Tab-separated table of C-alpha atoms and ligand atoms in Angstrom:
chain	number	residue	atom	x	y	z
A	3	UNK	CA	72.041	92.883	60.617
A	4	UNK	CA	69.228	93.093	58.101
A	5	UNK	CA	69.358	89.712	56.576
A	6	UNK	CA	68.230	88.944	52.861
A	7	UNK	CA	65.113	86.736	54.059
A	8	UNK	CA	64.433	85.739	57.305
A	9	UNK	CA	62.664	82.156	57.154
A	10	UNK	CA	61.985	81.671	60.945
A	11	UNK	CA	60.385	84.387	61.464
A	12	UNK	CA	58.024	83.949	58.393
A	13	UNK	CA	57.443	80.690	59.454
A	14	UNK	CA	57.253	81.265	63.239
A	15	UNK	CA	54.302	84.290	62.218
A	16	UNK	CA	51.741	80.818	61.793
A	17	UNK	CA	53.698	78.922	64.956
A	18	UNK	CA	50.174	78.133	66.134
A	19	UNK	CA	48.448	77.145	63.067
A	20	UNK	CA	51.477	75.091	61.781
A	21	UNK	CA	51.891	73.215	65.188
A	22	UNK	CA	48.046	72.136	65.105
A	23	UNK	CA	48.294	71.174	61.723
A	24	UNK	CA	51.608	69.126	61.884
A	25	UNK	CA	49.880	67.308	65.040
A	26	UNK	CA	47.193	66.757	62.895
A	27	UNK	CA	48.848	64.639	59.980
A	28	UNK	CA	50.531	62.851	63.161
A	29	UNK	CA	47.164	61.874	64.533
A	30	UNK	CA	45.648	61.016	60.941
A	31	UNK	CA	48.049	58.201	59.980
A	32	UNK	CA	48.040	58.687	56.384
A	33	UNK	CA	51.103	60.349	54.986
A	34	UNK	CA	51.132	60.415	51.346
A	35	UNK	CA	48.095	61.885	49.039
A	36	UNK	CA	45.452	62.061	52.424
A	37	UNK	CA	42.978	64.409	52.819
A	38	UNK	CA	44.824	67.464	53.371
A	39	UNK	CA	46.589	66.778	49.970
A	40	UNK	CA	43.430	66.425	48.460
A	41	UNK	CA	41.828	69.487	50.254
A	42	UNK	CA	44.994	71.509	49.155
A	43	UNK	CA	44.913	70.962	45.495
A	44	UNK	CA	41.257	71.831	45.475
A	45	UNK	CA	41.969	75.459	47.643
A	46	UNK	CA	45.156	76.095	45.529
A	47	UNK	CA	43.497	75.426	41.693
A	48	UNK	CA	40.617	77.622	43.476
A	49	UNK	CA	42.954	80.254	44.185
A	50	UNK	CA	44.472	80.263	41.120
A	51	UNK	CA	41.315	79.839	38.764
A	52	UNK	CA	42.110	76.760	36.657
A	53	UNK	CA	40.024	73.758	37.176
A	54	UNK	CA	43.172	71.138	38.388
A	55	UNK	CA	46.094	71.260	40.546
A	56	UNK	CA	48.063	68.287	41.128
A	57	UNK	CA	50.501	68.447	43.979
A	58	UNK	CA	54.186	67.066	43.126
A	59	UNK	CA	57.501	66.969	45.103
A	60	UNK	CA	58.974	69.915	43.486
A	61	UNK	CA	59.328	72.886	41.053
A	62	UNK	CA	61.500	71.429	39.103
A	63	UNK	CA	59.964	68.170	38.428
A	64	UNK	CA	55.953	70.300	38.076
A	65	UNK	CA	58.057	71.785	34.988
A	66	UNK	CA	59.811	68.231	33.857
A	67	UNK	CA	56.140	66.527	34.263
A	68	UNK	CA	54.089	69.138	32.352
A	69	UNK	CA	56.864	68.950	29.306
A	70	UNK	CA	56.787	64.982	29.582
A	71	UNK	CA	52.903	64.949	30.336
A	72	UNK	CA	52.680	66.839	26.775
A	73	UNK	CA	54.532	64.019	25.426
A	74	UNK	CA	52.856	61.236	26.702
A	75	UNK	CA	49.555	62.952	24.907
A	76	UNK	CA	50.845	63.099	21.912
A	77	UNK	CA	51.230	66.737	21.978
A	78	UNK	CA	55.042	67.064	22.049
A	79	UNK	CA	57.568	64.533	20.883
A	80	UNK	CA	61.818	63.896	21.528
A	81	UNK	CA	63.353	67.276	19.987
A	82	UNK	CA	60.878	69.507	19.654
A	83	UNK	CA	61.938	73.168	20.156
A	84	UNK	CA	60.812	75.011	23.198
A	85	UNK	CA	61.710	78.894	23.698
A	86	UNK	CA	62.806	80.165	26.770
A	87	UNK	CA	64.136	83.352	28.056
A	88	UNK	CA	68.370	82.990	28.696
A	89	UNK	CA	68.771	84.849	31.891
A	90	UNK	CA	66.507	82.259	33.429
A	91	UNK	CA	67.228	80.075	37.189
A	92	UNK	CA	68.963	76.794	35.655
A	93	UNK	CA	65.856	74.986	36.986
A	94	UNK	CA	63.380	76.236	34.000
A	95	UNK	CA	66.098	75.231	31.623
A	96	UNK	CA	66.691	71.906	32.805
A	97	UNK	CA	63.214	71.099	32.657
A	98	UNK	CA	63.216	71.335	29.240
A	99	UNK	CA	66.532	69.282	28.896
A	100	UNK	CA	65.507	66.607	30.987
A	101	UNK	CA	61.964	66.190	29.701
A	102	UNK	CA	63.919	65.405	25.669
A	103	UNK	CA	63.078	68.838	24.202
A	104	UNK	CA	65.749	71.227	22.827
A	105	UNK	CA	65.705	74.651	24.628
A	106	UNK	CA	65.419	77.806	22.468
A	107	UNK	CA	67.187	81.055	24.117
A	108	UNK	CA	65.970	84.234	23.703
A	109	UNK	CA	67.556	87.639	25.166
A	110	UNK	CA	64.785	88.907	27.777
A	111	UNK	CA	63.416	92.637	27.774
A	112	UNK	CA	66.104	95.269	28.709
A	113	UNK	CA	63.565	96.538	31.418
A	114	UNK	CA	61.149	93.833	32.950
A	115	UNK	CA	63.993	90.452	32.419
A	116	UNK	CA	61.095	88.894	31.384
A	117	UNK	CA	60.191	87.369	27.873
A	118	UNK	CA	60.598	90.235	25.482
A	119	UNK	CA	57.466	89.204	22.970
A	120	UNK	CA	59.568	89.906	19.732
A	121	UNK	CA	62.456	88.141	20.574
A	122	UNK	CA	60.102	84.957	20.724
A	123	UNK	CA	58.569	85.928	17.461
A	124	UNK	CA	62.155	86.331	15.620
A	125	UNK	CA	63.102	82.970	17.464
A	126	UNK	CA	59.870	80.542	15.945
A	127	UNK	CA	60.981	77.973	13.609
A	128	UNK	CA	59.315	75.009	11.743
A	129	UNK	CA	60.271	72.722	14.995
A	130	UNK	CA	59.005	75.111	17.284
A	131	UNK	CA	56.098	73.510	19.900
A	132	UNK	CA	56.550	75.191	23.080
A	133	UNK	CA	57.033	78.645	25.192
A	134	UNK	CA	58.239	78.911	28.819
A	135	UNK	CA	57.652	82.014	30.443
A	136	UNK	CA	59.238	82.899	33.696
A	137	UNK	CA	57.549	85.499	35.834
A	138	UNK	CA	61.638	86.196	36.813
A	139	UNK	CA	61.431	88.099	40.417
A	140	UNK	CA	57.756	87.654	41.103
A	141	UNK	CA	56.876	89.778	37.987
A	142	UNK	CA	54.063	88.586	35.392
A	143	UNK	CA	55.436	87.808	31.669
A	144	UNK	CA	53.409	89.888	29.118
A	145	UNK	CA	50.907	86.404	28.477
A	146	UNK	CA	48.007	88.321	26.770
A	147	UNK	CA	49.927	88.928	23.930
A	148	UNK	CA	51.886	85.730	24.712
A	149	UNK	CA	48.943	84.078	24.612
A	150	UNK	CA	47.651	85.112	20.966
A	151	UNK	CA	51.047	84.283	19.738
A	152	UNK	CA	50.812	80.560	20.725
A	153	UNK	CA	47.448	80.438	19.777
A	154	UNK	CA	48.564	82.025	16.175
A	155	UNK	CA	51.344	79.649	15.790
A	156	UNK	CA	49.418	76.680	17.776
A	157	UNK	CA	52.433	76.590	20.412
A	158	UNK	CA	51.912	74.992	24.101
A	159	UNK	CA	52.379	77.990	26.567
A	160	UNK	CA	53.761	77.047	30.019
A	161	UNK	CA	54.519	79.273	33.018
A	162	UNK	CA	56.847	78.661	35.411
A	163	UNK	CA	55.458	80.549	38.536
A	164	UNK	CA	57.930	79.249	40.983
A	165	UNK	CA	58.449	83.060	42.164
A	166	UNK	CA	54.933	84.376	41.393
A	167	UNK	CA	52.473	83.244	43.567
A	168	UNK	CA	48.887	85.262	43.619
A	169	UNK	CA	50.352	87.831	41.050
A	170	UNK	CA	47.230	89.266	39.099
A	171	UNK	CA	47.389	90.670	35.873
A	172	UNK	CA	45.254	93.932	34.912
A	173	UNK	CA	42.281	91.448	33.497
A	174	UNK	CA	42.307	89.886	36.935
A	175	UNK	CA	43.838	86.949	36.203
A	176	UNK	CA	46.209	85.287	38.194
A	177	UNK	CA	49.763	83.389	37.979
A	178	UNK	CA	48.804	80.010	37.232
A	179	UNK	CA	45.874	80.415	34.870
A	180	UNK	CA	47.210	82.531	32.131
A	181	UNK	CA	48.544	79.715	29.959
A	182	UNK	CA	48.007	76.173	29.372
A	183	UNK	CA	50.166	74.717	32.217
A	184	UNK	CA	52.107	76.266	35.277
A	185	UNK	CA	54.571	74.790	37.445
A	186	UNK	CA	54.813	76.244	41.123
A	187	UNK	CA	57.145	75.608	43.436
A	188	UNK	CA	57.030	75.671	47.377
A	189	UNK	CA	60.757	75.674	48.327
A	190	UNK	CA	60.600	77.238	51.761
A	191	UNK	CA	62.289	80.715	50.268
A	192	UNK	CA	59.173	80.723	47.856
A	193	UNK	CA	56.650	83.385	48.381
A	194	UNK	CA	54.737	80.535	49.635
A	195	UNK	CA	57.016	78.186	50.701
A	196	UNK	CA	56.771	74.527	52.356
A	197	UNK	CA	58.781	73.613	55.538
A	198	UNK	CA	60.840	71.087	52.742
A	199	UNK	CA	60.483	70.643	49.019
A	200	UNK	CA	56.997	70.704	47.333
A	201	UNK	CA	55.539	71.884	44.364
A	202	UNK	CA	52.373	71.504	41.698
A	203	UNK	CA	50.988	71.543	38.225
A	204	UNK	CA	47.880	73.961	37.691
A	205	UNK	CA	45.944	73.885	34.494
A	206	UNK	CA	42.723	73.533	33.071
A	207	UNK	CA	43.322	70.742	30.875
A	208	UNK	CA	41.697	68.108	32.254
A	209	UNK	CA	43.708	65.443	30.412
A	210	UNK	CA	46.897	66.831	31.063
A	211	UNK	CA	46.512	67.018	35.414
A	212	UNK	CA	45.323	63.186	35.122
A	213	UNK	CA	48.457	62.403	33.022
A	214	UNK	CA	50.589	64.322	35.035
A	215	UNK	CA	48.991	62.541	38.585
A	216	UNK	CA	49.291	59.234	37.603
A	217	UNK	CA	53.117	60.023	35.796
A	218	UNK	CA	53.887	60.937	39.251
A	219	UNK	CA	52.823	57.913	40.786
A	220	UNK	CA	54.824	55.602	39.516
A	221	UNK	CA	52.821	55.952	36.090
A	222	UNK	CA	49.962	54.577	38.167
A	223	UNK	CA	46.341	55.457	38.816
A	224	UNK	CA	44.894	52.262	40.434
A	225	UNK	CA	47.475	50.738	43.107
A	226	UNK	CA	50.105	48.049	41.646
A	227	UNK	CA	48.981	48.500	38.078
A	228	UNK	CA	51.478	50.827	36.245
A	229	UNK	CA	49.614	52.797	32.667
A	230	UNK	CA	52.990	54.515	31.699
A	231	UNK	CA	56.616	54.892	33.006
A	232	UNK	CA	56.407	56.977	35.646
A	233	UNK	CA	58.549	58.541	38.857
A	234	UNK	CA	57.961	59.028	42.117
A	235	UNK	CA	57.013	62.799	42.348
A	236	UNK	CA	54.104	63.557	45.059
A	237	UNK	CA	53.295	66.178	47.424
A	238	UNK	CA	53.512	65.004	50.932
A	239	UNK	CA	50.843	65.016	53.207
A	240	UNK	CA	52.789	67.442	55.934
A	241	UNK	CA	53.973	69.713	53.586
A	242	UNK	CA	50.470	69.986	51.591
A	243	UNK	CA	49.154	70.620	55.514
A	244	UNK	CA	51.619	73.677	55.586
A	245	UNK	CA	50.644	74.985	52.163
A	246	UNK	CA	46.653	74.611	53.524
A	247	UNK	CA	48.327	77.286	56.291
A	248	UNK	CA	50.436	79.190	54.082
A	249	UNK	CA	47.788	79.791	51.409
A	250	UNK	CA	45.045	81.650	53.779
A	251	UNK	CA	48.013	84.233	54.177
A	252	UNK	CA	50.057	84.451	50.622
A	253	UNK	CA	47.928	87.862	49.596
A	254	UNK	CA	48.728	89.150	52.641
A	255	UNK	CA	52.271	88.887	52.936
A	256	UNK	CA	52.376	89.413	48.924
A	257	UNK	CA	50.931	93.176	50.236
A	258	UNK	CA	53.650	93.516	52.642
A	259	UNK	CA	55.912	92.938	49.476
A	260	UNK	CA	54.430	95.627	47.636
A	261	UNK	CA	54.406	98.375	50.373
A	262	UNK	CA	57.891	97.768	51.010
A	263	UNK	CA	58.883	97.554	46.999
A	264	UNK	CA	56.739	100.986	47.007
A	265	UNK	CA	59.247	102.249	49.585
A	266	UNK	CA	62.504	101.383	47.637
A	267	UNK	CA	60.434	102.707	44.064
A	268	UNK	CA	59.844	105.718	45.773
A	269	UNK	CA	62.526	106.571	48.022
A	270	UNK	CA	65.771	105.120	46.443
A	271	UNK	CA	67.190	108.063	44.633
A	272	UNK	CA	71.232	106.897	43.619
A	273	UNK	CA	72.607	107.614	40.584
A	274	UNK	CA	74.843	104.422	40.747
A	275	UNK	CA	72.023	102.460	41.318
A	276	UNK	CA	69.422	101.666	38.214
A	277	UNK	CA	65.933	100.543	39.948
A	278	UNK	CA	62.963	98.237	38.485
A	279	UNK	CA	62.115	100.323	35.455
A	280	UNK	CA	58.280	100.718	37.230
A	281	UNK	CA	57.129	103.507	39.215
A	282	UNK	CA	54.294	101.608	40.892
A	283	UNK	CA	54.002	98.531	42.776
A	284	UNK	CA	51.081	96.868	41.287
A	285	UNK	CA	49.602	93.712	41.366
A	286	UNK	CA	51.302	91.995	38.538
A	287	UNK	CA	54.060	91.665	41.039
A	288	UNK	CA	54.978	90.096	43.874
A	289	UNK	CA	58.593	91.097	44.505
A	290	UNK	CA	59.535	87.324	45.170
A	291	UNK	CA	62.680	89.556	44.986
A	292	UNK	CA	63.666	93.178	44.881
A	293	UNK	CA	66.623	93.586	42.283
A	294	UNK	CA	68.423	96.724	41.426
A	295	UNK	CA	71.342	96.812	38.711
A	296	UNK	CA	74.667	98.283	39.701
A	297	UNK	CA	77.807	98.603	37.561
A	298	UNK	CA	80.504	97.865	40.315
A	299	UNK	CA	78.301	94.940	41.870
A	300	UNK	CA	81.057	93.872	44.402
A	301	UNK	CA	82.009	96.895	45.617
A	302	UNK	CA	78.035	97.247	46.325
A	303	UNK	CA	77.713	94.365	47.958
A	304	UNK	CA	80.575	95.001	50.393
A	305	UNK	CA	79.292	98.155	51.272
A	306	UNK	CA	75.966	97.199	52.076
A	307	UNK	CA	77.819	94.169	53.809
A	308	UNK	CA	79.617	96.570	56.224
A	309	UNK	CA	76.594	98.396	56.858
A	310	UNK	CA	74.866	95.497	58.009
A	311	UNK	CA	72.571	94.532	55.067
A	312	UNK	CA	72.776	91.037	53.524
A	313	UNK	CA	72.268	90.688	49.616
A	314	UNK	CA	72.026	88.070	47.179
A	315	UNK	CA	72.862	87.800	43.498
A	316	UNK	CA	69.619	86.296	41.475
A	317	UNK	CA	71.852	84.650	39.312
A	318	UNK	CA	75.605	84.663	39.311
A	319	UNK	CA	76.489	82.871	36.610
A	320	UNK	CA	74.069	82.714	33.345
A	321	UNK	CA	73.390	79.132	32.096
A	322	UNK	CA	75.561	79.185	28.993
A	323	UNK	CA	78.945	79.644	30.807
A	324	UNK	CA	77.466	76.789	33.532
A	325	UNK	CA	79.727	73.670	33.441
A	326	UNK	CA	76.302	71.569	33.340
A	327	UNK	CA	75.914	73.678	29.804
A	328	UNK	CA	78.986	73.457	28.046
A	329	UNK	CA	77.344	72.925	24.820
A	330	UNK	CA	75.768	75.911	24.599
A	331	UNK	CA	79.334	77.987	26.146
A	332	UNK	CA	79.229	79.243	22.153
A	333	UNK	CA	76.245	81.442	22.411
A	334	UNK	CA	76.672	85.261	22.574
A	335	UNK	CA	73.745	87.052	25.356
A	336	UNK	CA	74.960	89.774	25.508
A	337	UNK	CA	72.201	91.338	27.512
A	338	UNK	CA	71.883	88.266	29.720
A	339	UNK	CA	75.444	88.328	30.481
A	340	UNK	CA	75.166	92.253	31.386
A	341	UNK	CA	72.276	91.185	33.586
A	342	UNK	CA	74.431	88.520	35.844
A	343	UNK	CA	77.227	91.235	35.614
A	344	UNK	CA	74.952	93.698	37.414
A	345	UNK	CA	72.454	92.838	39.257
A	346	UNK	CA	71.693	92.481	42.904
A	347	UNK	CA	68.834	91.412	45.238
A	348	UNK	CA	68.186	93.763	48.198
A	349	UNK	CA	66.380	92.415	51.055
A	350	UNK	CA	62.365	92.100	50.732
A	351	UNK	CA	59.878	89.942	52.852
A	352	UNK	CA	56.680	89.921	55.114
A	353	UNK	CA	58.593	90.116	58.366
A	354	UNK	CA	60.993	92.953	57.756
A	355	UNK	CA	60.083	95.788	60.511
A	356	UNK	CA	60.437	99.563	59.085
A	357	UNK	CA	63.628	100.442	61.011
A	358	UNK	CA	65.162	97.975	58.615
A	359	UNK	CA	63.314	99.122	55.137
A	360	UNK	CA	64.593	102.566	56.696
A	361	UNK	CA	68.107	101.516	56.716
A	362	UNK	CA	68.173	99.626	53.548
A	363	UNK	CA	67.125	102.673	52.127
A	364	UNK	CA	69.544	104.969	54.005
A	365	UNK	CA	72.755	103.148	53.110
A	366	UNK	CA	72.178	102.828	49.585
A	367	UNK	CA	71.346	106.014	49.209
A	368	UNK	CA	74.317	107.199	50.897
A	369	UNK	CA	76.434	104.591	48.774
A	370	UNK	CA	79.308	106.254	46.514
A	371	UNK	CA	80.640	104.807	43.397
A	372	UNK	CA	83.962	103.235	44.763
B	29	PLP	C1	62.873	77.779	42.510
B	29	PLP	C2	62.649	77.782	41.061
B	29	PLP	C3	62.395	76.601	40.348
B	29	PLP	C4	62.546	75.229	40.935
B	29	PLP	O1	61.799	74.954	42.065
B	29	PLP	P1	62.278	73.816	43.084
B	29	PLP	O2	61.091	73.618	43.952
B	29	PLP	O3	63.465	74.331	43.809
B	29	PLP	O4	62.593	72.601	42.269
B	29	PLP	C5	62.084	76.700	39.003
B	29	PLP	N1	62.051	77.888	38.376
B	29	PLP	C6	62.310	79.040	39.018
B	29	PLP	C7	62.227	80.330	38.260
B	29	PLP	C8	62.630	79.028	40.377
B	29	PLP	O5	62.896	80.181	40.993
């Protein structure tokens, strides 16, 4: 069986490293913001290129805290409008629910899923404060001309890089510092993932990361005495010990990625089968997953199934017909609805040995219309 990601064995690749480590935070007995916390947010906003990171529980709540650390500034208020591509993970939208602000959708380009730049110009009203863009898959958003848009219009940009880690853009620029704030997230089926939930916050706004640290301390920055109301959102110390691991081999395995997505560009040739729309693997992606588009999806994945090759749907359902979304159940995507329709995650990761890219490639080549 080929499975879709196989998380032991990407973990069990550092066994020795992760072991001495773990028994490490055991020995230190301090388990919350100690010195491997410390040492990782200085390695990871290092690795990224922005001057702060500030470790938090999640990805989801690095999102909610950059939208509500905006608003604690000054910089965003209750209502304001914040765009957002529709064929999104729920978790990007809910961020922008949670933290007050009133999501904007947009249709995403036909060919990356990403932000399609026009749609976000057509979509810019008066009450307009905010972008997210999702590097969907482990694919870069186009921010350079993101970028002079918000800057045109005065508009916060925020990434959400939960499925982008070390992607590099043709400047040289990397996930993380090519907007104003980026959320990551470390859940373990991450690119770089945690042995639990973890997450952080990387910008170079100096105000924003000390907002955002002491909102998710209890809205504290000296013990006992509270500045704002905050939550309880922190990176623990044994997961921030894993990322310390995990981060000395993320370009690595990210390489892997690429070879393999190479394989599948290059050697997947089905006429029921509609690949990414790039011939090369290049560094602006990291193939956090590798989706292909089919127009009889089940009969795909049953087929695959029976040939001994897991798959996963990145996402089922799109947020709008969501019971959690009701409100919006109006709204006509059509292209983000086609997108859930069709498309299919193939298996992709820094552990999977070439007999299995082999077969993957085999059987769907070999795969007939049903
Ligand atoms: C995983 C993910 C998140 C949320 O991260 P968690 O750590 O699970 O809260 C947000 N956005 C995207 C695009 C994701 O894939």
């Amino acid at each position: 069986m080929v499975k879709f990601l196989d998380l032991k064995k990407i973990n069990l690749a550092h066994e020795a490293e992760l072991k001495q480590i773990l028994e490490q935070v055991l020995l230190n007995g301090w388990y919350i913001r100690g010195k491997f916390h410390d040492e990782f947010e200085q390695q990871f906003a290092g690795y990224c290129g922005t001057s702060h990171c500030v470790g938090v529980a999640n990805g989801l709540d690095a999102l909610i805290l950059i939208f509500k650390g905006y608003k604690e500034l000054g910089i965003l208020k209750d209502g304001d409008e914040v765009i957002v591509q529709a064929n999104t993970y729920i978790a990007s939208i809910l961020s922008i629910s949670i933290a007050g602000l009133t999501p904007v959708f947009v249709e995403p380009d036909a060919e990356s899923y990403n932000l399609n730049v026009k749609n976000v110009k057509d979509a810019i009203t008066d009450k307009t404060k905010a972008i997210l863009a999702v590097h969907l898959y482990g694919k870069l958003s186009p921010m350079k001309e993101l970028m002079a848009l918000a800057d045109e219009r005065n508009l916060i940009l925020v990434e959400d890089c939960a499925q982008s880690h070390g992607a590099i853009d043709d400047r040289g620029i990397k996930a993380g510092n090519l907007s104003h704030a980026a959320a990551f997230s470390f859940y373990p089926g991450k690119n770089m993932g945690a042995l639990g939930d973890a997450g952080a916050v990387t910008t170079s706004d100096e105000a924003l990361a000390t907002t955002i640290k002491t909102m998710g301390n209890y809205g504290s920055k000296k013990k006992y005495y509270n500045e704002v109301k905050g939550v309880n959102s922190r990176l623990d110390e044994i997961q921030a010990a894993v990322l310390l691991i995990k981060l000395k081999y993320i370009d690595q395995e990210n390489a892997v990625r690429r070879k393999i997505a190479q394989r599948y560009l290059d050697e997947i040739k089905n006429p029921h089968l509609i690949l990414p729309d790039h011939k090369q693997a290049k560094t602006d992606h990291v193939y956090h997953v590798f989706a292909i588009r089919c127009e009889q999806r089940q009969n795909l994945i049953d087929y695959a199934e029976s040939n001994g090759i897991q798959t996963l749907i990145h996402y089922p359902v799109p947020f709008h017909k969501q019971d959690a979304y009701t409100e919006y159940a109006h709204l006509s995507l059509p292209l983000t609805e086609l997108i859930h329709e069709q498309i299919l995650s193939i298996p992709i990761s820094p552990v999977m040995e070439k007999e299995e890219v082999d077969h993957v490639i085999t059987v769907l080549n070999e795969y007939r219309s049903g």
